[in-house]
mmCIF file of C-alpha atoms and ligand atoms in Angstrom:
data_model
loop_
_atom_site.group_PDB
_atom_site.id
_atom_site.type_symbol
_atom_site.label_atom_id
_atom_site.label_comp_id
_atom_site.label_asym_id
_atom_site.label_seq_id
_atom_site.Cartn_x
_atom_site.Cartn_y
_atom_site.Cartn_z
ATOM 1 C CA MET A 1 136.792 113.843 84.924
ATOM 2 C CA LYS A 2 140.238 115.391 84.790
ATOM 3 C CA VAL A 3 141.143 118.755 86.304
ATOM 4 C CA ILE A 4 144.407 120.349 85.147
ATOM 5 C CA PRO A 5 145.626 123.636 86.658
ATOM 6 C CA ILE A 6 146.745 126.044 83.907
ATOM 7 C CA GLY A 7 147.683 128.916 86.219
ATOM 8 C CA ILE A 8 147.658 129.458 89.969
ATOM 9 C CA TRP A 9 148.399 133.143 90.654
ATOM 10 C CA GLY A 10 146.110 135.884 91.903
ATOM 11 C CA GLY A 11 146.260 139.382 90.403
ATOM 12 C CA TYR A 12 148.990 138.875 87.821
ATOM 13 C CA PRO A 13 151.213 136.010 86.666
ATOM 14 C CA LYS A 14 154.673 135.305 87.955
ATOM 15 C CA ALA A 15 157.421 134.995 85.279
ATOM 16 C CA ASN A 16 156.594 132.307 82.684
ATOM 17 C CA SER A 17 153.341 131.582 84.451
ATOM 18 C CA ALA A 18 149.622 132.362 84.430
ATOM 19 C CA THR A 19 146.847 133.610 86.669
ATOM 20 C CA SER A 20 144.389 131.149 88.177
ATOM 21 C CA SER A 21 142.769 128.974 85.505
ATOM 22 C CA PHE A 22 141.760 125.342 85.103
ATOM 23 C CA LEU A 23 141.140 122.919 82.264
ATOM 24 C CA VAL A 24 138.403 120.348 82.909
ATOM 25 C CA GLU A 25 138.163 117.326 80.621
ATOM 26 C CA GLU A 26 135.634 114.546 80.194
ATOM 27 C CA ASP A 27 135.042 112.308 77.152
ATOM 28 C CA GLY A 28 137.249 114.490 74.942
ATOM 29 C CA PHE A 29 135.374 117.694 75.881
ATOM 30 C CA HIS A 30 137.716 120.503 76.970
ATOM 31 C CA LEU A 31 136.337 123.222 79.241
ATOM 32 C CA LEU A 32 138.546 126.142 80.248
ATOM 33 C CA ILE A 33 137.677 127.955 83.463
ATOM 34 C CA ASP A 34 138.866 131.581 83.381
ATOM 35 C CA CYS A 35 141.189 133.154 80.849
ATOM 36 C CA GLY A 36 143.452 135.640 82.608
ATOM 37 C CA SER A 37 146.985 136.767 81.916
ATOM 38 C CA GLY A 38 149.352 134.048 80.651
ATOM 39 C CA VAL A 39 146.608 131.448 80.331
ATOM 40 C CA LEU A 40 146.748 131.020 76.541
ATOM 41 C CA SER A 41 150.489 130.461 76.660
ATOM 42 C CA SER A 42 150.325 127.930 79.485
ATOM 43 C CA LEU A 43 147.240 126.182 78.099
ATOM 44 C CA GLN A 44 149.026 125.128 74.907
ATOM 45 C CA ASN A 45 151.323 122.871 76.940
ATOM 46 C CA TYR A 46 148.266 120.690 77.595
ATOM 47 C CA VAL A 47 145.780 121.190 74.767
ATOM 48 C CA SER A 48 145.677 123.148 71.518
ATOM 49 C CA ILE A 49 143.503 126.248 71.568
ATOM 50 C CA ASP A 50 141.551 124.789 68.656
ATOM 51 C CA ALA A 51 140.579 121.791 70.790
ATOM 52 C CA LEU A 52 138.775 123.940 73.363
ATOM 53 C CA ASP A 53 135.032 123.306 73.386
ATOM 54 C CA ALA A 54 133.897 125.924 75.906
ATOM 55 C CA VAL A 55 135.194 128.639 78.215
ATOM 56 C CA ILE A 56 133.633 129.861 81.463
ATOM 57 C CA ILE A 57 134.472 133.288 82.871
ATOM 58 C CA THR A 58 133.730 133.497 86.604
ATOM 59 C CA HIS A 59 133.983 137.311 86.708
ATOM 60 C CA TYR A 60 135.383 140.294 84.870
ATOM 61 C CA HIS A 61 138.511 141.113 86.869
ATOM 62 C CA HIS A 62 141.669 141.401 84.717
ATOM 63 C CA ASP A 63 143.273 138.294 86.159
ATOM 64 C CA HIS A 64 140.308 136.265 84.854
ATOM 65 C CA ILE A 65 139.719 137.850 81.428
ATOM 66 C CA ALA A 66 143.022 139.395 80.259
ATOM 67 C CA ASP A 67 143.649 136.749 77.583
ATOM 68 C CA ILE A 68 140.152 136.929 76.048
ATOM 69 C CA GLY A 69 141.405 139.346 73.348
ATOM 70 C CA PRO A 70 144.285 137.053 72.350
ATOM 71 C CA LEU A 71 141.827 134.128 72.435
ATOM 72 C CA HIS A 72 139.689 135.973 69.870
ATOM 73 C CA PHE A 73 142.700 136.425 67.601
ATOM 74 C CA ALA A 74 143.769 132.809 68.058
ATOM 75 C CA LYS A 75 140.325 131.643 66.961
ATOM 76 C CA LEU A 76 140.351 134.119 64.036
ATOM 77 C CA ILE A 77 143.722 132.874 62.787
ATOM 78 C CA GLN A 78 142.893 129.212 63.286
ATOM 79 C CA ASN A 79 139.548 129.571 61.528
ATOM 80 C CA GLN A 80 141.251 131.350 58.612
ATOM 81 C CA LEU A 81 143.879 128.621 58.341
ATOM 82 C CA ALA A 82 141.294 125.865 58.559
ATOM 83 C CA GLN A 83 138.919 127.669 56.179
ATOM 84 C CA ASP A 84 136.227 126.068 58.270
ATOM 85 C CA GLU A 85 134.743 128.230 60.982
ATOM 86 C CA LYS A 86 134.512 126.622 64.388
ATOM 87 C CA THR A 87 132.814 128.833 66.961
ATOM 88 C CA LEU A 88 134.003 128.670 70.560
ATOM 89 C CA SER A 89 131.321 129.097 73.246
ATOM 90 C CA ILE A 90 132.114 131.447 76.134
ATOM 91 C CA TYR A 91 129.834 131.408 79.187
ATOM 92 C CA ALA A 92 129.777 134.346 81.613
ATOM 93 C CA GLY A 93 127.499 136.443 83.781
ATOM 94 C CA ASP A 94 125.493 138.797 81.551
ATOM 95 C CA GLN A 95 125.127 141.697 84.045
ATOM 96 C CA ASP A 96 128.431 143.324 83.077
ATOM 97 C CA PRO A 97 128.613 145.547 79.950
ATOM 98 C CA ARG A 98 131.716 143.587 78.916
ATOM 99 C CA TYR A 99 129.542 140.485 78.452
ATOM 100 C CA LYS A 100 128.882 141.485 74.840
ATOM 101 C CA THR A 101 132.587 141.987 74.137
ATOM 102 C CA LEU A 102 133.290 138.297 74.769
ATOM 103 C CA SER A 103 131.653 137.510 71.406
ATOM 104 C CA TYR A 104 133.889 138.070 68.366
ATOM 105 C CA LYS A 105 132.446 137.728 64.871
ATOM 106 C CA ASN A 106 131.760 134.026 64.295
ATOM 107 C CA HIS A 107 134.872 132.974 66.195
ATOM 108 C CA THR A 108 133.493 133.125 69.722
ATOM 109 C CA LYS A 109 129.900 133.352 70.900
ATOM 110 C CA THR A 110 128.835 134.318 74.402
ATOM 111 C CA PHE A 111 126.111 132.648 76.448
ATOM 112 C CA PRO A 112 124.784 133.652 79.871
ATOM 113 C CA LEU A 113 125.818 131.581 82.834
ATOM 114 C CA TYR A 114 122.694 130.432 84.669
ATOM 115 C CA SER A 115 122.291 128.926 88.137
ATOM 116 C CA THR A 116 122.143 125.476 86.466
ATOM 117 C CA GLN A 117 122.942 124.400 82.938
ATOM 118 C CA GLN A 118 124.477 121.682 80.807
ATOM 119 C CA ILE A 119 127.777 122.432 79.039
ATOM 120 C CA GLY A 120 128.996 119.422 77.064
ATOM 121 C CA PRO A 121 129.131 116.442 79.459
ATOM 122 C CA PHE A 122 129.030 118.678 82.529
ATOM 123 C CA THR A 123 126.095 119.820 84.628
ATOM 124 C CA ILE A 124 127.188 123.148 86.037
ATOM 125 C CA ASP A 125 125.633 124.943 88.999
ATOM 126 C CA THR A 126 126.678 128.457 89.943
ATOM 127 C CA THR A 127 126.281 130.661 93.005
ATOM 128 C CA PRO A 128 127.330 134.280 93.597
ATOM 129 C CA THR A 129 130.393 134.698 95.801
ATOM 130 C CA ASN A 130 131.533 137.341 98.275
ATOM 131 C CA HIS A 131 133.684 139.517 96.014
ATOM 132 C CA PRO A 132 133.782 143.256 95.138
ATOM 133 C CA VAL A 133 132.327 142.479 91.690
ATOM 134 C CA HIS A 134 129.715 139.910 90.651
ATOM 135 C CA CYS A 135 131.515 136.571 90.649
ATOM 136 C CA LEU A 136 130.241 133.004 90.356
ATOM 137 C CA ALA A 137 131.500 129.864 92.069
ATOM 138 C CA LEU A 138 131.065 126.758 89.901
ATOM 139 C CA LYS A 139 129.964 123.237 90.757
ATOM 140 C CA VAL A 140 130.912 120.899 87.900
ATOM 141 C CA LYS A 141 129.240 117.479 87.897
ATOM 142 C CA SER A 142 129.722 114.497 85.619
ATOM 143 C CA LYS A 143 129.290 110.733 85.983
ATOM 144 C CA GLY A 144 128.505 110.966 89.697
ATOM 145 C CA LYS A 145 131.568 113.090 90.511
ATOM 146 C CA THR A 146 131.602 116.705 91.667
ATOM 147 C CA VAL A 147 134.293 119.368 91.557
ATOM 148 C CA VAL A 148 133.678 122.822 93.031
ATOM 149 C CA PHE A 149 135.657 125.915 92.044
ATOM 150 C CA THR A 150 135.135 128.754 94.505
ATOM 151 C CA ALA A 151 136.442 131.387 92.048
ATOM 152 C CA ASP A 152 137.265 134.586 93.969
ATOM 153 C CA THR A 153 135.506 134.955 97.284
ATOM 154 C CA GLY A 154 135.755 136.055 100.852
ATOM 155 C CA TRP A 155 134.335 133.770 103.527
ATOM 156 C CA GLN A 156 130.660 133.090 102.846
ATOM 157 C CA GLU A 157 128.584 130.683 104.922
ATOM 158 C CA SER A 158 126.377 129.639 101.977
ATOM 159 C CA LEU A 159 129.383 128.145 100.193
ATOM 160 C CA ILE A 160 129.366 125.297 102.709
ATOM 161 C CA SER A 161 126.136 123.821 101.342
ATOM 162 C CA PHE A 162 127.202 124.600 97.770
ATOM 163 C CA CYS A 163 130.421 122.577 98.249
ATOM 164 C CA LYS A 164 128.800 119.796 100.317
ATOM 165 C CA LYS A 165 130.546 116.439 99.890
ATOM 166 C CA ALA A 166 132.338 117.418 96.675
ATOM 167 C CA ASP A 167 134.991 114.986 95.487
ATOM 168 C CA LEU A 168 137.371 117.891 94.940
ATOM 169 C CA LEU A 169 137.282 121.490 96.139
ATOM 170 C CA VAL A 170 139.425 123.974 94.219
ATOM 171 C CA SER A 171 139.479 126.925 96.571
ATOM 172 C CA GLU A 172 141.017 130.297 96.319
ATOM 173 C CA ALA A 173 143.519 131.071 99.095
ATOM 174 C CA ASN A 174 144.739 134.535 98.287
ATOM 175 C CA LEU A 175 145.535 135.499 101.866
ATOM 176 C CA TYR A 176 147.422 134.359 104.908
ATOM 177 C CA GLN A 177 145.470 134.061 108.138
ATOM 178 C CA SER A 178 146.889 137.324 109.520
ATOM 179 C CA PHE A 179 145.060 139.177 106.710
ATOM 180 C CA GLU A 180 141.604 137.784 107.522
ATOM 181 C CA GLU A 181 139.028 140.591 107.974
ATOM 182 C CA LYS A 182 141.564 143.102 106.605
ATOM 183 C CA ILE A 183 141.245 142.453 102.867
ATOM 184 C CA PRO A 184 137.724 141.929 101.506
ATOM 185 C CA GLY A 185 136.765 139.465 98.800
ATOM 186 C CA HIS A 186 139.346 136.766 99.400
ATOM 187 C CA MET A 187 139.924 133.861 101.773
ATOM 188 C CA SER A 188 142.935 132.719 103.742
ATOM 189 C CA GLY A 189 144.391 129.231 103.603
ATOM 190 C CA ARG A 190 142.726 128.630 106.973
ATOM 191 C CA GLN A 191 139.319 129.656 105.661
ATOM 192 C CA ALA A 192 139.742 127.407 102.609
ATOM 193 C CA GLY A 193 140.471 124.574 105.044
ATOM 194 C CA LEU A 194 137.445 125.477 107.141
ATOM 195 C CA LEU A 195 135.254 125.424 104.031
ATOM 196 C CA ALA A 196 136.649 122.022 103.009
ATOM 197 C CA ALA A 197 136.132 120.607 106.517
ATOM 198 C CA THR A 198 132.614 121.903 107.098
ATOM 199 C CA ALA A 199 131.519 120.915 103.582
ATOM 200 C CA GLN A 200 133.084 117.455 104.091
ATOM 201 C CA VAL A 201 134.850 117.385 100.733
ATOM 202 C CA ASP A 202 137.285 114.597 99.825
ATOM 203 C CA GLN A 203 140.238 116.687 98.684
ATOM 204 C CA LEU A 204 141.296 120.333 98.688
ATOM 205 C CA ILE A 205 143.618 122.186 96.352
ATOM 206 C CA LEU A 206 144.502 125.850 96.763
ATOM 207 C CA THR A 207 144.771 128.410 93.978
ATOM 208 C CA HIS A 208 144.734 132.187 93.277
ATOM 209 C CA LEU A 209 147.891 132.347 95.359
ATOM 210 C CA PRO A 210 149.552 135.470 96.787
ATOM 211 C CA HIS A 211 152.858 136.877 95.493
ATOM 212 C CA PHE A 212 154.467 137.154 98.902
ATOM 213 C CA GLY A 213 155.124 135.072 101.982
ATOM 214 C CA GLU A 214 155.736 131.348 102.208
ATOM 215 C CA LEU A 215 153.118 129.542 100.139
ATOM 216 C CA SER A 216 153.517 126.340 102.152
ATOM 217 C CA ASP A 217 152.080 128.296 105.111
ATOM 218 C CA LEU A 218 148.739 128.356 103.255
ATOM 219 C CA VAL A 219 148.699 124.553 103.297
ATOM 220 C CA CYS A 220 149.628 124.466 106.987
ATOM 221 C CA GLU A 221 146.837 126.937 107.778
ATOM 222 C CA ALA A 222 144.319 124.820 105.850
ATOM 223 C CA GLN A 223 145.483 121.710 107.700
ATOM 224 C CA THR A 224 144.647 123.293 111.052
ATOM 225 C CA GLU A 225 140.972 123.033 109.991
ATOM 226 C CA TYR A 226 140.908 120.208 107.455
ATOM 227 C CA LYS A 227 142.431 116.797 108.126
ATOM 228 C CA GLN A 228 142.303 115.282 104.632
ATOM 229 C CA GLU A 229 144.494 115.811 101.582
ATOM 230 C CA VAL A 230 145.358 119.451 100.857
ATOM 231 C CA SER A 231 147.941 120.878 98.478
ATOM 232 C CA LEU A 232 148.782 123.911 96.389
ATOM 233 C CA ALA A 233 147.475 123.544 92.842
ATOM 234 C CA GLU A 234 150.311 122.359 90.609
ATOM 235 C CA VAL A 235 150.300 123.570 87.008
ATOM 236 C CA GLY A 236 150.022 120.680 84.547
ATOM 237 C CA LYS A 237 149.258 118.042 87.167
ATOM 238 C CA VAL A 238 146.269 115.890 86.250
ATOM 239 C CA TYR A 239 143.806 115.578 89.137
ATOM 240 C CA GLN A 240 141.625 112.581 88.230
ATOM 241 C CA VAL A 241 138.244 112.726 89.936
HETATM 242 ZN ZN1 ZN B 301 138.579 138.881 91.351
#
């Protein structure tokens, strides 16, 4: 499968950029993970909105859902132009009252995200993370390969078994090490490295990046714990797994 970062920022997008989001492709099926601010704009550099087959929302913070409204309008306009309604499936946790608002007429339809389910060619497992709101990490499996997306989370021991021996770990790294224990609900670059090392994954990329400091320090922190390949997620780069 292919993993393409669409945005890499936590909280809000930098200029001409997008918040953390990923496109996952297999056999022509296009799955978008999270749809925060700037994502629709960035996404169209890599795939047309009409070619999306499914969207997963990990949680309901603004930097993961801000572009859902524009996505509704994009589907409305494209369906009107095509005169042939194509409904886009959106998967999300159904505990939040905003779950229902993800559906829009016949243009998008919302489905609950379970602990295990099939979405197109992907088997997807989820597990709740350590975050101030209900948030789900995702394990995406296809053709014997596994990619784990931590979504937003503070350090959580149970993620080690969830990530075990993944081919690729896409971990949040919203903090520098000096902020560990001070800001809840997010991990440092070091903790992302520790997760990658203890889970024995093959490769680590960092996302949901902070707007301050030297981002390369996050990689250095991760490398103090994890001795294999680690890098900052690069928008538009195709990670073939
Ligand atoms: Zn969040």
